[in-house]
Short mmCIF file of C-alpha atoms in Angstrom, two decimals:
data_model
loop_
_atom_site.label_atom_id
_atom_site.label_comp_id
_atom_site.label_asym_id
_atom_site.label_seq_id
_atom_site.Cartn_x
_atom_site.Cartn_y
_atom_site.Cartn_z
CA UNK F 1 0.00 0.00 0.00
CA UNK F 2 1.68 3.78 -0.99
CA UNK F 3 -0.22 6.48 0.53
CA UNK F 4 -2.40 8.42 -2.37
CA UNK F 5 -0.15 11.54 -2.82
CA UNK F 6 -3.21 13.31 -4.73
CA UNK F 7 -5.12 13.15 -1.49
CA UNK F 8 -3.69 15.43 1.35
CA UNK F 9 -6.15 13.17 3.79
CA UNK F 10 -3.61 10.17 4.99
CA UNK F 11 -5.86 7.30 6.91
CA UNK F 12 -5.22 6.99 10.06
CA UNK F 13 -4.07 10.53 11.49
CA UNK F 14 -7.12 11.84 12.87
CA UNK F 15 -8.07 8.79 14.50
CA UNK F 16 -4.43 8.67 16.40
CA UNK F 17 -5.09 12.50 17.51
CA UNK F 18 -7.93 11.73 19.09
CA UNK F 19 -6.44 9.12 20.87
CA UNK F 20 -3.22 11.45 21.96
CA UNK F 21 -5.60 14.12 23.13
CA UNK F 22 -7.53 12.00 24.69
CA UNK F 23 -4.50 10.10 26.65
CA UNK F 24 -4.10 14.33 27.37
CA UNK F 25 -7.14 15.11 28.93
CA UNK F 26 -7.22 11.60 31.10
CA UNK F 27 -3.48 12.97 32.33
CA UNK F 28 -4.43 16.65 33.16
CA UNK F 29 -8.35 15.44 34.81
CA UNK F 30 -7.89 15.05 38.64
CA UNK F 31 -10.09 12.38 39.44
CA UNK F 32 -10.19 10.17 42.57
CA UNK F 33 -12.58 7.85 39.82
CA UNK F 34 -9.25 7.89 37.36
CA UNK F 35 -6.59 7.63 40.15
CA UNK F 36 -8.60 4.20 41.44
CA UNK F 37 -8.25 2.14 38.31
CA UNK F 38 -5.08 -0.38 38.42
CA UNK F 39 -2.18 1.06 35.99
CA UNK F 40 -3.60 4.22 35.16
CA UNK F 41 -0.33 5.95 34.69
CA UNK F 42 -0.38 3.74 31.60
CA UNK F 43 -3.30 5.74 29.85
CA UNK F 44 -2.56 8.80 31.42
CA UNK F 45 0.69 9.88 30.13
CA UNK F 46 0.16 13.46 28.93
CA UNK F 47 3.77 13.80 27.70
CA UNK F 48 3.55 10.51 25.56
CA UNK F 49 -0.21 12.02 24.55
CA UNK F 50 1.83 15.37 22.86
CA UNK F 51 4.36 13.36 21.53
CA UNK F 52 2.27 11.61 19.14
CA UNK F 53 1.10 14.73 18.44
CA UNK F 54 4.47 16.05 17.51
CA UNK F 55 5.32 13.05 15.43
CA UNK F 56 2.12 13.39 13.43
CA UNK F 57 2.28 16.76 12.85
CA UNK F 58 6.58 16.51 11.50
CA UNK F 59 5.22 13.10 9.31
CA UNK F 60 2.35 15.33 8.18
CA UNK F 61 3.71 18.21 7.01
CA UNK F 62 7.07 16.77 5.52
CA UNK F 63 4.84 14.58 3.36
CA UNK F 64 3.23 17.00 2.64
CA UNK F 65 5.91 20.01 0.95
CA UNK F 66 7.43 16.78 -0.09
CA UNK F 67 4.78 15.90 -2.37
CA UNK F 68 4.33 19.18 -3.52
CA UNK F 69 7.80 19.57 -4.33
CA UNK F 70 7.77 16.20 -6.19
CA UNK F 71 4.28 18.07 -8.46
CA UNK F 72 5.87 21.27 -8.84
CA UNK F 73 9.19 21.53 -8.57
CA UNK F 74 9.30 23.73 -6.00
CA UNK F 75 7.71 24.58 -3.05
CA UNK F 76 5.50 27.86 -2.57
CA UNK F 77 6.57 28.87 1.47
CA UNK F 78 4.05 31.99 0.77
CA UNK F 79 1.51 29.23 0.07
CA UNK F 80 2.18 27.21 3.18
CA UNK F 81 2.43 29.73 5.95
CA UNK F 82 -1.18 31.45 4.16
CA UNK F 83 -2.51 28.01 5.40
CA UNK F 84 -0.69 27.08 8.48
CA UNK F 85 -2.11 31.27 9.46
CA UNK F 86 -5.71 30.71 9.17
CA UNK F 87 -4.83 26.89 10.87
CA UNK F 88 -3.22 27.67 13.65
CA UNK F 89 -3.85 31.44 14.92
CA UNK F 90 -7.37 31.97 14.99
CA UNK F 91 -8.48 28.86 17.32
CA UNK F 92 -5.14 30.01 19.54
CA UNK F 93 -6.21 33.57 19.57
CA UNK F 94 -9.67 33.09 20.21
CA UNK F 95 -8.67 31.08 22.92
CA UNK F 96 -6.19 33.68 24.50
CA UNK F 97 -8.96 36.42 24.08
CA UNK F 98 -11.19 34.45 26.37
CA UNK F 99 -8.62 33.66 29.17
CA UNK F 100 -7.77 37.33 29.26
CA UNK F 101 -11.31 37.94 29.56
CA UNK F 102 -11.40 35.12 32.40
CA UNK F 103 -8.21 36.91 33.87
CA UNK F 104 -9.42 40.27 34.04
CA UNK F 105 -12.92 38.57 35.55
CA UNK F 106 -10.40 37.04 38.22
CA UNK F 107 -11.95 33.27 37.19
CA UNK F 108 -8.86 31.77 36.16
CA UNK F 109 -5.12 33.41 37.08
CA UNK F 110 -2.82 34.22 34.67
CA UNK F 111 -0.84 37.55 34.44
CA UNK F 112 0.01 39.58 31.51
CA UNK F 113 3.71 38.04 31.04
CA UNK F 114 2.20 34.65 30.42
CA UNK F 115 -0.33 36.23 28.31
CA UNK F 116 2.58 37.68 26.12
CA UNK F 117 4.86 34.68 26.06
CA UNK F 118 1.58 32.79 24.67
CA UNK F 119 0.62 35.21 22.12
CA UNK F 120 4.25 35.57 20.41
CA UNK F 121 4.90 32.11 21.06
CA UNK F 122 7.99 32.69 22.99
CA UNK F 123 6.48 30.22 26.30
CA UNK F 124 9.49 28.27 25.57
CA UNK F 125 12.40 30.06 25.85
CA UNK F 126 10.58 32.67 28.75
CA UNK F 127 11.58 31.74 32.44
CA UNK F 128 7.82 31.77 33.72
CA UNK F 129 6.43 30.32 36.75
CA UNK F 130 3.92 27.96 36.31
CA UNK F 131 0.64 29.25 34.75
CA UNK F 132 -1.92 26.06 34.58
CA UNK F 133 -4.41 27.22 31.98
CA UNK F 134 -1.78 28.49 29.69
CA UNK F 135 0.84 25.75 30.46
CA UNK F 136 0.20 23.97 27.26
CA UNK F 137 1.27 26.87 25.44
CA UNK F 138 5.07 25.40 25.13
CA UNK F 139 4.29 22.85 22.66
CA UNK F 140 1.82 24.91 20.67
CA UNK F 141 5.14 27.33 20.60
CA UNK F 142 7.66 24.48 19.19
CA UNK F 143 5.02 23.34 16.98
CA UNK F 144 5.15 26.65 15.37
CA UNK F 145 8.59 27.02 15.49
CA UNK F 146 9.26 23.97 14.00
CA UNK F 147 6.98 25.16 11.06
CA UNK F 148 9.21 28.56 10.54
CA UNK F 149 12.43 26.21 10.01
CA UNK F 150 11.94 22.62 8.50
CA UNK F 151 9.89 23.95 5.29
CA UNK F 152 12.40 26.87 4.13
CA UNK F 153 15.06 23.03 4.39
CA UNK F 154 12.44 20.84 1.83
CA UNK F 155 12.39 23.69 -0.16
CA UNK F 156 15.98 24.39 -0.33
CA UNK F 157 17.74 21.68 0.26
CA UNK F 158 17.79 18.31 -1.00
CA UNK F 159 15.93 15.25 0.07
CA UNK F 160 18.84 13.52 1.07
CA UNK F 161 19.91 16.44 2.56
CA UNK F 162 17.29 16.80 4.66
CA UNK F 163 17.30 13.49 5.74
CA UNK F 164 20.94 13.98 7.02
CA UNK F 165 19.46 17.18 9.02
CA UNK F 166 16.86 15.16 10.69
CA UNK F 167 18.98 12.57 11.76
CA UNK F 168 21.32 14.81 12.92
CA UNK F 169 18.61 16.77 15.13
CA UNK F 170 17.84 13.02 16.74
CA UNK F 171 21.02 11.89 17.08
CA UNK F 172 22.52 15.67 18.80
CA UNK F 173 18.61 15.87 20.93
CA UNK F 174 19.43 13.72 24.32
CA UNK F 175 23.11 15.39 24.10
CA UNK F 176 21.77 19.09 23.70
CA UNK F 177 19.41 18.18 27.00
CA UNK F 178 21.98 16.75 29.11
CA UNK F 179 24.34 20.16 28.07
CA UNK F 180 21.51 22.50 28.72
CA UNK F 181 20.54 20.88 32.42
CA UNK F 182 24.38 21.73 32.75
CA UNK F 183 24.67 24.63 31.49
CA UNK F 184 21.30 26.50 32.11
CA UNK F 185 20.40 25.65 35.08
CA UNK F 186 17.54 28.74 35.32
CA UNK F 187 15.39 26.89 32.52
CA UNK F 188 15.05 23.15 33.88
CA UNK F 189 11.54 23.77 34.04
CA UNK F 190 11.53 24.33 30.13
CA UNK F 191 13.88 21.45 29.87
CA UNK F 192 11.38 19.52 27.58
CA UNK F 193 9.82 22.74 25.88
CA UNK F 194 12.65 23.91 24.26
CA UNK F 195 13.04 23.48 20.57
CA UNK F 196 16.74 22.95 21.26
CA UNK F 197 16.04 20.23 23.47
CA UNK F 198 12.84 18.82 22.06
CA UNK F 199 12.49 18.93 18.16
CA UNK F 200 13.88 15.52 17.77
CA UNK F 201 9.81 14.65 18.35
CA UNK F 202 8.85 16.43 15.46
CA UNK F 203 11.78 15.33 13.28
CA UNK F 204 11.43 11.71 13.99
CA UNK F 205 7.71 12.11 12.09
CA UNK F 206 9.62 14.40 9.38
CA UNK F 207 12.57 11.42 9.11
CA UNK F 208 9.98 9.14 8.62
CA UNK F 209 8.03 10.87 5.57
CA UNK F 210 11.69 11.78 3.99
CA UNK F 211 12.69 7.57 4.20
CA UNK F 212 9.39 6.75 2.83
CA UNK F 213 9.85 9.34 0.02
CA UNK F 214 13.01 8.14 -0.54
CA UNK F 215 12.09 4.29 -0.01
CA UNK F 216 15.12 4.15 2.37
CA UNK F 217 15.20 1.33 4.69
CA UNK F 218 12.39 -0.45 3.19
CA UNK F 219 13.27 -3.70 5.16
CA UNK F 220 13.01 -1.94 8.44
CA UNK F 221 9.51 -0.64 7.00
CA UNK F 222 8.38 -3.58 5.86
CA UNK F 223 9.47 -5.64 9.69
CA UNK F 224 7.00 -2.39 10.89
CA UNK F 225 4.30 -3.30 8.95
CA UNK F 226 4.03 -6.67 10.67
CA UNK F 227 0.91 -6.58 13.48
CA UNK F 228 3.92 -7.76 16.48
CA UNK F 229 5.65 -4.40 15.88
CA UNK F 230 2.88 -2.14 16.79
CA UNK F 231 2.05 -4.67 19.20
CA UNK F 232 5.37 -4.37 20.57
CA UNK F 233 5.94 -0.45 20.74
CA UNK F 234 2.77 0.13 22.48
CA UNK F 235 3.87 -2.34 25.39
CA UNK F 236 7.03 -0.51 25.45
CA UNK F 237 5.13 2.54 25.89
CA UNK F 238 2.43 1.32 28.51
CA UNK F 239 5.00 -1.22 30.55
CA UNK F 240 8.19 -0.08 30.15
CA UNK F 241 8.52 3.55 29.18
CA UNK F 242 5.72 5.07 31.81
CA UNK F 243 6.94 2.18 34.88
CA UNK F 244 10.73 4.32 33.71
CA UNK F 245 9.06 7.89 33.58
CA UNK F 246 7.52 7.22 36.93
CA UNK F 247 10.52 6.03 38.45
CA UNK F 248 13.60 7.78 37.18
CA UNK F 249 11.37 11.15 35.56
CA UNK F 250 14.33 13.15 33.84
CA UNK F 251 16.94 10.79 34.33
CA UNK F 252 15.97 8.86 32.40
CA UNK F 253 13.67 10.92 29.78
CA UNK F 254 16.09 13.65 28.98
CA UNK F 255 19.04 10.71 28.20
CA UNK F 256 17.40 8.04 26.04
CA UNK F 257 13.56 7.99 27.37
CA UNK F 258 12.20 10.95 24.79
CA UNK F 259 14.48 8.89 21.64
CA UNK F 260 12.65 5.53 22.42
CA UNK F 261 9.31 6.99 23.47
CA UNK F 262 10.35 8.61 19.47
CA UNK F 263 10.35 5.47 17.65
CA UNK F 264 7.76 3.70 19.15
CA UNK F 265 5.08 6.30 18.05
CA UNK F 266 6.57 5.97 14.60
CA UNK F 267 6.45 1.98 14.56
CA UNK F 268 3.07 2.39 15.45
CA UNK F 269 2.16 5.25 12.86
CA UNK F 270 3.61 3.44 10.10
CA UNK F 271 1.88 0.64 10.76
CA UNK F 272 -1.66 2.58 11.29
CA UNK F 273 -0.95 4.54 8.16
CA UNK F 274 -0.24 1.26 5.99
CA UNK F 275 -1.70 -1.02 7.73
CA UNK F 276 -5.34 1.02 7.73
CA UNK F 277 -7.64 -2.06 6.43
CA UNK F 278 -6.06 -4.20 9.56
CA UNK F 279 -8.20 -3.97 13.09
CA UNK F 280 -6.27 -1.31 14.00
CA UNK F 281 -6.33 0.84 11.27
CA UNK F 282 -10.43 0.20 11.06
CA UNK F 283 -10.48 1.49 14.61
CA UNK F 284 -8.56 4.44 14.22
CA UNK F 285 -10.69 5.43 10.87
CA UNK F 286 -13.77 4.82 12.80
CA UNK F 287 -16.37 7.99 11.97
CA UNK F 288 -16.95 9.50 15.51
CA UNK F 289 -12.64 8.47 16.33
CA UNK F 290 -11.72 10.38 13.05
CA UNK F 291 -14.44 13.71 14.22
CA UNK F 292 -12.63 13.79 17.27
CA UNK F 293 -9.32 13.98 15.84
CA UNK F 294 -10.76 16.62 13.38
CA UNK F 295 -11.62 18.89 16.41
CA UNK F 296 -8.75 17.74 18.23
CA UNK F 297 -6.47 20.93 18.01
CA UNK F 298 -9.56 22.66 19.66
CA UNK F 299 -9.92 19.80 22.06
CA UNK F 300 -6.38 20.02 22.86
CA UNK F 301 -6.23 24.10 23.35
CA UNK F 302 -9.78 24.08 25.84
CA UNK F 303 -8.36 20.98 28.18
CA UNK F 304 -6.62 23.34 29.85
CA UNK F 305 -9.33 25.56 31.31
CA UNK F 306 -11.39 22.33 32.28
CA UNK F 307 -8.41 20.21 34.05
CA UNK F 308 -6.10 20.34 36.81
CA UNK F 309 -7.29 22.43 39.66
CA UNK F 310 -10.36 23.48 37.13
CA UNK F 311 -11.15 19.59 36.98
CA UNK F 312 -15.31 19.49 37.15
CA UNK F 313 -16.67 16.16 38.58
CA UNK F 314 -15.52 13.52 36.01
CA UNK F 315 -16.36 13.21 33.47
CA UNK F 316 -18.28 16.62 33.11
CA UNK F 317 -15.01 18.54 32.27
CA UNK F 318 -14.85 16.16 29.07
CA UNK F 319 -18.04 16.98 28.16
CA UNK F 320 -17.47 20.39 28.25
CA UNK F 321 -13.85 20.79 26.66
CA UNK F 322 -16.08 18.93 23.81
CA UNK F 323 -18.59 21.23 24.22
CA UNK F 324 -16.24 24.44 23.12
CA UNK F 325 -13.97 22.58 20.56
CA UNK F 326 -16.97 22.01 18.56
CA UNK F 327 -17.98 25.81 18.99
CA UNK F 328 -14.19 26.39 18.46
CA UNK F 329 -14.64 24.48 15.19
CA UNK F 330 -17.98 25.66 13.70
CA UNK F 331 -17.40 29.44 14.55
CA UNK F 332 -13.90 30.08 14.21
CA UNK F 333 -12.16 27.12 12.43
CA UNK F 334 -14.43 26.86 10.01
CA UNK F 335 -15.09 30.41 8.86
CA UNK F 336 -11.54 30.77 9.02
CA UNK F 337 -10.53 27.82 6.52
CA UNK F 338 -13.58 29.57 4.03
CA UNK F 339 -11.35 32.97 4.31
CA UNK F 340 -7.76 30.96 3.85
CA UNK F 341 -9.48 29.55 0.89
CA UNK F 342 -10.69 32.80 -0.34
CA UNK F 343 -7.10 34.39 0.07
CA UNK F 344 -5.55 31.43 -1.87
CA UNK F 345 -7.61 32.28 -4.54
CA UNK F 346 -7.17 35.45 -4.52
CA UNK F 347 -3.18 34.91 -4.48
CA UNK F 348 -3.33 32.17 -7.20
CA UNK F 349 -5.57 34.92 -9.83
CA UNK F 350 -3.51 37.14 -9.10
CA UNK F 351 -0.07 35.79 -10.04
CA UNK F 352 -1.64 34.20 -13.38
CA UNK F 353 -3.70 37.62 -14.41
CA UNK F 354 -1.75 39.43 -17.34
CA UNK F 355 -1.22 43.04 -16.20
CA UNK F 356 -2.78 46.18 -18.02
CA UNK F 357 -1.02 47.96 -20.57
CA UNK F 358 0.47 51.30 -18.84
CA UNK F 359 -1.99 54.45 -20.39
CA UNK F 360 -0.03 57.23 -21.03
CA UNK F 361 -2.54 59.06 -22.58
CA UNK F 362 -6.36 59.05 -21.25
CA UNK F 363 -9.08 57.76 -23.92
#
């Protein structure tokens, strides 16, 4: 099975979002309910939850530029970041306008630094204390970070290039950690923010779409695509890697935790990806499973305000961070892909219209 380069839809993504946001909201809900239930660490890792969302998102988008780069030529970067605008900002800023109402309304605390760091997605790299209903904010930040640096390298650089980039980002990753616990000791709170520290997520999904591309290691690929190896990486993930996290926290994250925890969401979005007629890959492309994953970046920004100390009785908090990603989606998302759609329109006539002759003299 090749995935359908003339669709931009690839099975199996949305379904695996909802799942990751999901594993998010179970981690950030306190619940004496939740905390009763044997193993629960298991289903409640948060940090695993965003790094499938990382991996997605660098498979995703590489496959993307890459296909477009295979159609064209060349890749259109004004193109791209028109799209990833009306994406990404207007859910965010939507958001932020109605915590800084909440703030101002003294419902939910946050102060104006946090507020700024957020909204120039600088949360990252800004020594902050601990804001709960914007603390999500970091990963939303080295998404988009990610986003202003790996498309200028497909469109400049070579595949093969690139693919020596992204290896080098995983490879250098658990090294630039252990120097920056070192070295910069003020930001160990950010220690797994940091784009620095924490891109090798994201490139492990771009590495994966550049090898596919590039049909490199196509044994490896094709030992993934056998049902033991998802089988495998999600009992690494459930009985080894959370039992480690638990145990050893940084230690052992920051070293070689985040690299395995890496290549275990790949194995298993490989196989979901081309593997989607298996059991798995009908679960994960299940109608209401593949909604949820639709509305999941809306899901994932309104968790916040409805977990931790803002927890409602279980599972009530669900039900409402449900409640205002699908408002999230139908009022802003929505409206805002119609007006990125218009723009690109506008953009494309506008490059292919033949200009008017200059007038010198008026008819």
């Amino acid at each position: 099975m090749q995935i359908d380069k003339a669709k931009r839809a690839i099975p199996s993504l949305d379904g695996l979002r909802a799942l990751s946001v999901l594993v998010v909201i179970l981690g950030h809900s306190n619940s004496k309910w939740l905390d009763r239930i044997p193993f629960n660490a298991s289903f409640r890792n948060g940090g695993q939850g965003v790094g499938v969302f990382f991996v997605i998102s660098g498979f995703l988008i590489t496959h993307l530029l890459l296909t477009e780069l295979r159609r064209n030529g060349s890749i259109d970067l004004k193109r791209f970041y028109i799209r990833r605008t009306f994406r990404i900002f207007p859910p965010f800023y939507a958001f932020l306008l109605v915590i800084g109402i909440l703030g101002i309304l003294r419902i939910v605390q946050v102060n104006a630094h946090a507020m700024l760091a957020a909204a120039t997605y600088t949360w990252n790299y800004v020594p902050l204390q601990p804001v709960w209903i914007l603390g999500h904010c970091w990963s939303l930040t080295l998404e988009e970070q990610f986003y202003l640096l790996w498309p200028t390298c497909i469109a400049f650089f070579t595949p093969r290039t690139n693919v020596k980039i992204a290896s080098a980002i995983l490879l250098l990753s658990p090294i630039s950690r252990v120097v920056t616990y070192f070295a910069w000791p003020s930001m160990r709170f950010h220690m797994d923010m940091m784009l620095h520290t924490h891109l090798d997520t994201i490139m492990t999904g771009a590495l994966l779409a550049l090898a596919i591309d590039l049909k490199l290691w196509e044994k490896a690929r094709r030992l993934a695509l056998y049902p033991i190896a998802p089988l495998a990486a999600l009992v690494f993930l459930t009985c080894v890697d959370t039992p480690a996290i638990l145990r050893w926290k940084g230690m052992y994250l920051m070293t070689i935790g985040f690299s395995l925890e890496n290549v275990a969401i790949a194995v298993i979005l490989l196989y979901a990806v081309f593997r989607h007629e298996s059991l798995l890959g009908k679960f994960l492309n299940l109608a209401p499973l593949r909604h949820f994953g639709v509305i999941s970046y809306g899901l994932y920004l309104w968790q916040q305000l409805f977990t931790g100390e803002h927890t409602l009785l279980f599972p009530l908090n669900i039900v409402l961070i449900v409640a205002c990603a699908e408002l999230s989606y139908v009022l802003v998302e929505r409206p805002s892909y119609r007006w990125r759609d218009r723009v690109l329109r506008w953009e494309a006539s506008r490059q292919v219209a033949p200009r008017a002759p200059l007038r010198t003299v008026p008819e």
